Amino acid sequence: MRLAAVFLTTVLAAQEKPPEKITLPTAEADLARGKALYLGSCTYCHGPTGDGGKGANLARPELARAKTDGDLVRIIETGIPGTEMPGAWHMVRRELLQTAAFVRTLGKVEVTPVPGDAARGKALYDKHGCATCHTVKQGNAFAGGLMGPDLSAIGLRRSAAHLRESLVNPGASLPEDFVNTVVILKSGKTVSGRRLGEDTFSVLLRDAAGNNHVFSRSGVREVKRIRGESPMPSYQDKLSASELDDLICHLASLKEAQ
Ligand code: HEC
Ligand code: HEC
């Protein structure tokens, strides 16, 4: 409950800000400072040229969630609640504007389309049973399993390179909130699954069947995180090179923001 309350407060706080009209700096010195700030705080997820990795691809002429400069500055400042995109609370106003100005320069590139055929990729998605573990939004309905992350907007969230890695070597780049966790209770019972949240009083876990468990800290002996291991099978040997391209092309086309 505490976790839900904290999450809700963050969402409400983010929505309360009125839209703002903003002019980004264009001077060379500001862009150079923006670049240094970007390299320090953002490359870990977005890559030095913005073409993604764990983070969204920023090397595009238009950013889905940051269409206006005002949106861009706000996203950098407060992050995107409920995702891995953190807020740069450590930056002062001027630094936020400089970073945003540099991010806009990353978008001045020619976009290389993801090779492959999205329709064939969709058929492969169905054929290989991805939906047993993943949900994709279809119109107003969500269809699919709950064990893996929701893929409705995976094309916005992740670069093609990250998608490829997820399929070929799932353990290599686990999403932060997807670390396999084992809770060992004082009674000796163990439950494993995906960690949904943790605070001073409780641990929240979702098991492979999609059931949520809340454990009170007082009953927990140990919480173990198993990094580098994914419950998702590798598709390296199950898909040919061109099938892999098709599937990545399909995933890259999923952009249903919620
Ligand atoms: C811990 C990883 C991480 C870090 C660090 C990070 N980001 Fe992100 N960022 C993400 C992820 C993941 C998303 C996609 C969120 C979503 O839409 O689900 C994202 C989304 C964005 C978006 C929205 C993109 C769009 O398509 O509209 C912008 C802009 C952005 N980040 C800029 C930045 C900047 C600038 C920094 C550094 C100050 C930064 N990010 C640091 C992970 C990160
Ligand atoms: C047995 C359940 C299971 C099946 C089947 C499965 N996945 Fe996954 N998938 C997961 C889990 C759990 C994760 C999160 C951990 C990870 O990244 O490996 C994940 C992660 C992913 C990610 C990365 C998500 C992110 O935010 O980085 C993508 C993309 C993905 N799966 C696509 C697929 C596709 C496409 C298929 C079918 C070819 C598939 N999965 C089949 C369980 C599954």
PDB file of C-alpha atoms and ligand atoms in Angstrom, residues 53-54 84 121 124-134 146-151 154 157-158 162-167 169-180 194 208 229-235 238-239 247-248 250-251, ligand 2:
ATOM      1  CA  GLY A  53      20.524   0.682 -25.338  1.00  0.00           C
ATOM      2  CA  LYS A  54      18.535   0.366 -22.147  1.00  0.00           C
ATOM      3  CA  GLU A  84      13.376   3.328 -15.618  1.00  0.00           C
ATOM      4  CA  GLY A 121       7.341 -10.629 -37.267  1.00  0.00           C
ATOM      5  CA  LEU A 124       6.373 -15.210 -35.459  1.00  0.00           C
ATOM      6  CA  TYR A 125       5.351 -13.539 -32.197  1.00  0.00           C
ATOM      7  CA  ASP A 126       2.122 -15.561 -32.227  1.00  0.00           C
ATOM      8  CA  LYS A 127       3.765 -18.769 -33.421  1.00  0.00           C
ATOM      9  CA  HIS A 128       6.463 -18.786 -30.724  1.00  0.00           C
ATOM     10  CA  GLY A 129       4.028 -18.135 -27.879  1.00  0.00           C
ATOM     11  CA  CYS A 130       5.501 -14.819 -26.737  1.00  0.00           C
ATOM     12  CA  ALA A 131       2.007 -13.899 -25.532  1.00  0.00           C
ATOM     13  CA  THR A 132       2.096 -16.576 -22.835  1.00  0.00           C
ATOM     14  CA  CYS A 133       4.427 -14.269 -20.905  1.00  0.00           C
ATOM     15  CA  HIS A 134       3.971 -10.817 -22.468  1.00  0.00           C
ATOM     16  CA  LEU A 146       1.835 -11.142 -16.994  1.00  0.00           C
ATOM     17  CA  MET A 147       5.118 -12.831 -16.250  1.00  0.00           C
ATOM     18  CA  GLY A 148       7.239 -10.770 -18.607  1.00  0.00           C
ATOM     19  CA  PRO A 149       7.220  -6.993 -19.088  1.00  0.00           C
ATOM     20  CA  ASP A 150       4.346  -5.330 -20.936  1.00  0.00           C
ATOM     21  CA  LEU A 151       5.501  -4.854 -24.530  1.00  0.00           C
ATOM     22  CA  ILE A 154       8.497  -1.502 -26.278  1.00  0.00           C
ATOM     23  CA  ARG A 157      11.259   2.297 -24.744  1.00  0.00           C
ATOM     24  CA  ARG A 158      14.089   0.291 -26.258  1.00  0.00           C
ATOM     25  CA  HIS A 162      18.502  -3.904 -27.008  1.00  0.00           C
ATOM     26  CA  LEU A 163      15.549  -5.819 -28.500  1.00  0.00           C
ATOM     27  CA  ARG A 164      17.959  -8.076 -30.390  1.00  0.00           C
ATOM     28  CA  GLU A 165      19.937  -8.744 -27.236  1.00  0.00           C
ATOM     29  CA  SER A 166      16.740  -9.486 -25.274  1.00  0.00           C
ATOM     30  CA  LEU A 167      15.811 -12.192 -27.776  1.00  0.00           C
ATOM     31  CA  ASN A 169      20.677 -13.426 -24.803  1.00  0.00           C
ATOM     32  CA  PRO A 170      17.846 -12.580 -22.364  1.00  0.00           C
ATOM     33  CA  GLY A 171      20.017 -12.659 -19.238  1.00  0.00           C
ATOM     34  CA  ALA A 172      22.474 -10.040 -20.545  1.00  0.00           C
ATOM     35  CA  SER A 173      20.396  -6.907 -20.252  1.00  0.00           C
ATOM     36  CA  LEU A 174      17.702  -7.446 -17.684  1.00  0.00           C
ATOM     37  CA  PRO A 175      15.439  -4.441 -17.137  1.00  0.00           C
ATOM     38  CA  GLU A 176      16.209  -2.925 -13.706  1.00  0.00           C
ATOM     39  CA  ASP A 177      12.822  -3.853 -12.331  1.00  0.00           C
ATOM     40  CA  PHE A 178      13.141  -7.379 -13.625  1.00  0.00           C
ATOM     41  CA  VAL A 179      15.734  -8.929 -11.447  1.00  0.00           C
ATOM     42  CA  ASN A 180      14.803 -12.495 -10.572  1.00  0.00           C
ATOM     43  CA  ARG A 194       9.909 -10.850 -10.198  1.00  0.00           C
ATOM     44  CA  ALA A 208       5.740 -17.243 -12.633  1.00  0.00           C
ATOM     45  CA  GLU A 229      19.424 -15.001 -15.204  1.00  0.00           C
ATOM     46  CA  SER A 230      16.177 -14.617 -17.075  1.00  0.00           C
ATOM     47  CA  PRO A 231      13.153 -16.905 -17.087  1.00  0.00           C
ATOM     48  CA  MET A 232      12.821 -16.025 -20.783  1.00  0.00           C
ATOM     49  CA  PRO A 233      14.296 -18.633 -23.162  1.00  0.00           C
ATOM     50  CA  SER A 234      16.836 -17.536 -25.776  1.00  0.00           C
ATOM     51  CA  TYR A 235      15.538 -17.516 -29.343  1.00  0.00           C
ATOM     52  CA  LYS A 238      14.867 -20.999 -32.754  1.00  0.00           C
ATOM     53  CA  LEU A 239      14.859 -18.167 -35.293  1.00  0.00           C
ATOM     54  CA  LEU A 247      10.476 -10.076 -35.070  1.00  0.00           C
ATOM     55  CA  ILE A 248      12.593  -7.049 -34.045  1.00  0.00           C
ATOM     56  CA  HIS A 250       7.478  -5.988 -35.256  1.00  0.00           C
ATOM     57  CA  LEU A 251       8.577  -5.164 -31.685  1.00  0.00           C
TER      58      LEU A 251
HETATM   59  C1  HEC B   2       8.606 -17.942 -20.222  1.00  0.00           C
HETATM   60  C2  HEC B   2       8.138 -16.583 -20.382  1.00  0.00           C
HETATM   61  C3  HEC B   2       8.620 -15.774 -21.582  1.00  0.00           C
HETATM   62  C4  HEC B   2       8.483 -16.073 -22.927  1.00  0.00           C
HETATM   63  C5  HEC B   2       7.891 -17.336 -23.564  1.00  0.00           C
HETATM   64  C6  HEC B   2       9.013 -14.923 -23.644  1.00  0.00           C
HETATM   65  N1  HEC B   2       9.447 -13.983 -22.769  1.00  0.00           N
HETATM   66 FE1  HEC B   2      10.243 -12.168 -23.243  1.00  0.00          FE
HETATM   67  N2  HEC B   2      10.672 -11.818 -21.299  1.00  0.00           N
HETATM   68  C7  HEC B   2      10.261 -12.622 -20.234  1.00  0.00           C
HETATM   69  C8  HEC B   2      10.773 -12.042 -19.003  1.00  0.00           C
HETATM   70  C9  HEC B   2      10.559 -12.610 -17.596  1.00  0.00           C
HETATM   71  C10 HEC B   2      11.489 -10.879 -19.364  1.00  0.00           C
HETATM   72  C11 HEC B   2      12.213  -9.889 -18.434  1.00  0.00           C
HETATM   73  C12 HEC B   2      13.602 -10.362 -18.142  1.00  0.00           C
HETATM   74  C13 HEC B   2      14.515 -10.261 -19.354  1.00  0.00           C
HETATM   75  O1  HEC B   2      14.670  -9.167 -19.922  1.00  0.00           O
HETATM   76  O2  HEC B   2      15.071 -11.271 -19.748  1.00  0.00           O
HETATM   77  C14 HEC B   2      11.397 -10.769 -20.819  1.00  0.00           C
HETATM   78  C15 HEC B   2      11.947  -9.742 -21.562  1.00  0.00           C
HETATM   79  C16 HEC B   2      11.666  -9.496 -22.892  1.00  0.00           C
HETATM   80  C17 HEC B   2      12.062  -8.315 -23.616  1.00  0.00           C
HETATM   81  C18 HEC B   2      12.842  -7.128 -23.066  1.00  0.00           C
HETATM   82  C19 HEC B   2      11.890  -6.175 -22.401  1.00  0.00           C
HETATM   83  C20 HEC B   2      12.573  -4.939 -21.890  1.00  0.00           C
HETATM   84  O3  HEC B   2      11.853  -4.066 -21.359  1.00  0.00           O
HETATM   85  O4  HEC B   2      13.791  -4.804 -22.025  1.00  0.00           O
HETATM   86  C21 HEC B   2      11.583  -8.449 -24.900  1.00  0.00           C
HETATM   87  C22 HEC B   2      11.729  -7.470 -26.042  1.00  0.00           C
HETATM   88  C23 HEC B   2      10.915  -9.726 -24.963  1.00  0.00           C
HETATM   89  N3  HEC B   2      10.985 -10.339 -23.732  1.00  0.00           N
HETATM   90  C24 HEC B   2      10.300 -10.232 -26.102  1.00  0.00           C
HETATM   91  C25 HEC B   2       9.846 -11.543 -26.216  1.00  0.00           C
HETATM   92  C26 HEC B   2       9.418 -12.156 -27.459  1.00  0.00           C
HETATM   93  C27 HEC B   2       9.346 -11.442 -28.799  1.00  0.00           C
HETATM   94  C28 HEC B   2       9.101 -13.461 -27.161  1.00  0.00           C
HETATM   95  C29 HEC B   2       8.691 -14.557 -28.124  1.00  0.00           C
HETATM   96  C30 HEC B   2       9.609 -14.837 -29.226  1.00  0.00           C
HETATM   97  C31 HEC B   2       9.297 -13.652 -25.724  1.00  0.00           C
HETATM   98  N4  HEC B   2       9.745 -12.471 -25.187  1.00  0.00           N
HETATM   99  C32 HEC B   2       9.023 -14.824 -25.036  1.00  0.00           C
HETATM  100  C33 HEC B   2       9.535 -13.780 -20.310  1.00  0.00           C
HETATM  101  C34 HEC B   2       9.232 -14.454 -21.492  1.00  0.00           C
END
